[in-house]
């Protein structure tokens, strides 16, 4: 109730993203796409996307950094830019089937980068992500390849980061919708053993990276 | 006596029911084999599983203690007639038209057919003519061959299962998942090389020393790989905290 009031006052609904992640090797991607096409809600064939994501940060030290993600569609210049904030993922306990993080998405105009830079944000890293996405009820499934930019800002010269496709299953909804986790777990079961969608503890990965 | 008869009736009825089920699934399988052009293996397997289940339940029924031993009963044909019998035709679904001298010996026989019987006799004669040593030798040979076959099958099955397991693992790789997630979430491997080995480790930012309290409060979070880039920003932007 409190959060509802806060949401009404600030006109921002606190959204939670429930998500699971995994990957599939290049060779098995087509099998996965076939399977997804079979079990997802079809809307006139497979939908593709190709985005350029830039991650901007502001903050004075490593433990106190605000990170924002700016994204634009490379395959559709007309589409609005997307500004995205994601919070720290909550790993939860064993009874929880998915990771949860707060998430705010805003559509913006194309001078977003200028706006962020003038506010003091600095570009931390950027990448190109391209792949396919599917829908099943309120769940979103993406199968995408991550590319590294060889020249900063040049999205034409890219290099694949690994020999696998990133597979993400996510639901963005208002907080407290824990029953969606069950739905997602069941869906993830359908993709086994092709892809193992799991709760990956990102903090461990981060420690490994440093 | 009456109780025995009742039991016989009941068990016969149950047996007939089971046999009819079996017949139904057999004909369903035949229809499937003849009419479906895109017959797939799982559906044939389904049919076979059904058949084997029905056969085993029929066997169970026959071995059941309440079922009287059918071989102890004598069936005596009292009347043979060359005329067409409509009831019989209906009962056998048109396979037996009349209860006559031609078909009765075939349907009521309890021994194998004559030519089978002849071959069986021939074989047993051959067997009795053989010397004991020779027989022993042949038995050993057969035993050896079947053991070898069994071994081959078991080892092949092990290999096959192993191969299946490894081929399943090859569709995804945990290492790649971690690489991708670290890249998407923390930019690992996406920042250009020169910035990555930045001076922030050799020269800690003054802000870190100035705010021990803040640092302690957030020390739960792992140090981010992002810190490499913040250094350059910290001296420039106006919102120092």
Coordinates of C-alpha atoms in Angstrom, one line a residue, chain A:
Chain A
X1 CA 0.0 0.0 0.0
X2 CA 2.8 2.3 0.9
X3 CA 4.6 1.7 -2.3
X4 CA 1.3 2.3 -4.2
X5 CA 1.0 5.7 -2.6
X6 CA 4.6 6.5 -3.4
X7 CA 4.1 5.4 -6.9
X8 CA 1.0 7.6 -7.3
X9 CA 2.9 10.6 -5.9
X10 CA 5.9 10.2 -8.0
X11 CA 4.1 8.9 -11.0
X12 CA 6.6 6.1 -11.3
X13 CA 5.5 2.6 -10.8
X14 CA 8.2 0.5 -9.2
X15 CA 8.9 -2.3 -11.6
X16 CA 10.6 -5.5 -10.8
X17 CA 12.3 -7.7 -13.4
X18 CA 12.3 -11.4 -12.7
X19 CA 14.9 -13.0 -14.9
X20 CA 16.9 -16.2 -15.7
X21 CA 20.0 -16.4 -17.9
X22 CA 21.9 -18.9 -19.8
X23 CA 23.7 -19.4 -23.1
X24 CA 23.7 -21.7 -26.1
X25 CA 26.5 -22.6 -28.4
X26 CA 26.4 -21.2 -32.0
X27 CA 25.9 -24.7 -33.4
X28 CA 22.8 -25.4 -31.4
X29 CA 21.2 -22.0 -31.8
X30 CA 18.9 -23.0 -34.7
X31 CA 17.6 -26.0 -32.7
X32 CA 16.8 -23.6 -29.9
X33 CA 15.1 -21.1 -32.2
X34 CA 12.9 -23.9 -33.6
X35 CA 11.9 -25.0 -30.2
X36 CA 11.1 -21.5 -29.1
X37 CA 9.1 -20.9 -32.2
X38 CA 7.1 -24.0 -31.3
X39 CA 6.3 -23.1 -27.7
X40 CA 6.0 -19.3 -27.8
X41 CA 3.1 -17.1 -28.9
X42 CA 3.8 -16.6 -32.6
X43 CA 3.3 -13.2 -34.0
X44 CA 4.0 -13.6 -37.7
X45 CA 7.3 -15.3 -37.7
X46 CA 10.5 -14.7 -35.8
X47 CA 11.2 -11.1 -34.7
X48 CA 14.8 -9.9 -34.9
X49 CA 16.6 -7.0 -33.3
X50 CA 20.0 -5.4 -33.5
X51 CA 20.8 -2.8 -30.8
X52 CA 23.7 -0.7 -29.8
X53 CA 24.0 -0.4 -26.0
X54 CA 26.1 2.2 -24.3
X55 CA 26.6 2.0 -20.5
X56 CA 27.2 5.4 -18.8
X57 CA 28.3 5.8 -15.2
X58 CA 28.5 8.7 -12.8
X59 CA 30.1 8.5 -9.3
X60 CA 33.3 9.2 -7.5
X61 CA 34.4 5.8 -6.4
X62 CA 34.0 2.3 -7.3
X63 CA 31.5 1.5 -4.6
X64 CA 29.2 4.4 -5.3
X65 CA 28.5 4.4 -9.0
X66 CA 25.3 5.0 -10.7
X67 CA 25.0 3.2 -14.0
X68 CA 22.5 3.9 -16.8
X69 CA 22.2 2.1 -20.0
X70 CA 21.3 3.9 -23.3
X71 CA 20.1 1.7 -26.1
X72 CA 19.2 2.4 -29.7
X73 CA 18.0 0.1 -32.5
X74 CA 20.4 -0.2 -35.3
X75 CA 17.9 -1.8 -37.6
X76 CA 15.2 0.8 -37.0
X77 CA 16.5 4.4 -37.0
X78 CA 12.9 5.6 -36.3
X79 CA 12.6 3.8 -33.0
X80 CA 13.0 5.9 -29.9
X81 CA 16.1 5.5 -27.8
X82 CA 15.8 3.6 -24.6
X83 CA 17.2 4.7 -21.2
X84 CA 17.4 1.9 -18.7
X85 CA 18.2 1.6 -15.0
X86 CA 18.7 -1.8 -13.5
X87 CA 19.3 -2.4 -9.8
X88 CA 21.4 -4.9 -8.0
X89 CA 20.0 -8.4 -8.6
X90 CA 18.5 -10.0 -5.5
X91 CA 19.7 -13.7 -5.4
X92 CA 17.1 -14.6 -2.8
X93 CA 17.1 -18.1 -1.3
X94 CA 16.7 -21.6 -2.7
X95 CA 12.9 -21.3 -2.6
X96 CA 13.0 -18.5 -5.2
X97 CA 13.3 -19.7 -8.7
X98 CA 14.5 -16.6 -10.4
X99 CA 16.7 -13.5 -9.8
X100 CA 14.9 -10.2 -9.1
X101 CA 16.1 -6.7 -9.8
X102 CA 14.4 -3.3 -9.9
X103 CA 14.2 -2.0 -13.4
X104 CA 13.1 1.3 -15.0
X105 CA 12.8 1.8 -18.7
X106 CA 12.1 5.1 -20.4
X107 CA 11.8 5.9 -24.1
X108 CA 13.7 9.0 -25.0
X109 CA 14.6 11.2 -28.0
X110 CA 17.8 10.8 -29.9
X111 CA 19.8 13.4 -28.1
X112 CA 20.0 11.2 -25.0
X113 CA 23.8 10.8 -25.2
X114 CA 24.3 14.5 -25.3
X115 CA 22.0 14.9 -22.3
X116 CA 23.8 12.2 -20.3
X117 CA 27.2 13.7 -21.1
X118 CA 26.2 17.1 -20.1
X119 CA 25.0 15.8 -16.8
X120 CA 28.4 14.4 -16.1
X121 CA 28.0 10.8 -17.1
X122 CA 30.9 9.1 -18.8
X123 CA 30.8 6.3 -21.2
X124 CA 32.0 3.1 -19.5
X125 CA 31.6 0.6 -22.2
X126 CA 29.5 -0.1 -25.2
X127 CA 28.5 -3.2 -27.3
X128 CA 26.3 -4.3 -30.1
X129 CA 23.7 -6.9 -29.3
X130 CA 21.7 -8.7 -32.1
X131 CA 19.5 -11.6 -32.1
X132 CA 15.9 -12.8 -31.9
X133 CA 13.2 -12.3 -29.4
X134 CA 10.1 -14.3 -28.5
X135 CA 7.0 -13.8 -26.3
X136 CA 5.1 -16.3 -24.2
X137 CA 2.4 -14.7 -22.2
X138 CA 4.1 -11.9 -20.3
X139 CA 7.5 -13.6 -20.5
X140 CA 10.1 -12.3 -22.9
X141 CA 12.8 -14.5 -24.3
X142 CA 15.8 -13.2 -26.1
X143 CA 18.5 -15.2 -27.9
X144 CA 21.3 -12.8 -28.7
X145 CA 24.9 -12.4 -29.7
X146 CA 27.1 -9.9 -28.0
X147 CA 29.6 -8.0 -30.2
X148 CA 32.6 -5.9 -29.1
X149 CA 33.2 -2.7 -31.0
X150 CA 36.6 -2.6 -32.6
X151 CA 36.5 1.2 -32.9
X152 CA 34.7 3.2 -30.2
X153 CA 31.4 4.4 -31.6
X154 CA 31.7 2.5 -34.9
X155 CA 28.9 -0.1 -34.9
X156 CA 29.9 -1.4 -38.3
X157 CA 33.2 -2.9 -37.3
X158 CA 32.4 -5.4 -34.6
X159 CA 33.7 -8.7 -33.3
X160 CA 31.8 -11.5 -31.6
X161 CA 32.6 -11.8 -27.9
X162 CA 32.2 -15.5 -27.7
X163 CA 31.0 -18.6 -29.5
X164 CA 27.7 -18.6 -27.7
X165 CA 24.4 -16.8 -27.8
X166 CA 23.1 -15.3 -24.6
X167 CA 19.7 -16.5 -23.7
X168 CA 17.6 -14.5 -21.3
X169 CA 14.1 -15.1 -20.0
X170 CA 12.5 -12.2 -18.2
X171 CA 9.3 -10.7 -16.9
X172 CA 8.9 -7.1 -16.0
X173 CA 6.1 -6.5 -13.6
X174 CA 5.1 -4.6 -10.5
X175 CA 6.8 -5.8 -7.3
X176 CA 5.4 -8.7 -5.3
X177 CA 4.3 -10.9 -8.2
X178 CA 6.2 -13.9 -7.0
X179 CA 4.0 -16.4 -8.7
X180 CA 5.5 -15.5 -12.0
X181 CA 8.6 -17.3 -10.9
X182 CA 6.8 -20.6 -11.0
X183 CA 5.7 -19.9 -14.6
X184 CA 9.3 -19.0 -15.6
X185 CA 10.7 -22.1 -14.0
X186 CA 8.3 -24.3 -15.9
X187 CA 9.2 -22.5 -19.1
X188 CA 12.9 -23.0 -18.4
X189 CA 12.3 -26.7 -18.0
X190 CA 11.0 -26.9 -21.5
X191 CA 14.3 -25.7 -22.9
X192 CA 16.4 -28.3 -21.1
X193 CA 18.8 -29.8 -21.8
X194 CA 19.5 -27.5 -24.8
X195 CA 19.8 -24.5 -22.6
X196 CA 20.1 -24.3 -18.8
X197 CA 18.5 -21.1 -17.7
X198 CA 19.7 -20.5 -14.2
X199 CA 20.1 -18.0 -11.4
X200 CA 23.6 -16.9 -12.0
X201 CA 25.1 -15.1 -9.0
X202 CA 26.4 -12.0 -10.7
X203 CA 28.4 -10.9 -7.7
X204 CA 30.6 -13.9 -8.0
X205 CA 31.2 -13.1 -11.6
X206 CA 32.1 -9.6 -10.7
X207 CA 34.6 -10.8 -8.2
X208 CA 36.1 -13.1 -10.7
X209 CA 36.4 -10.2 -13.1
X210 CA 38.5 -8.0 -10.8

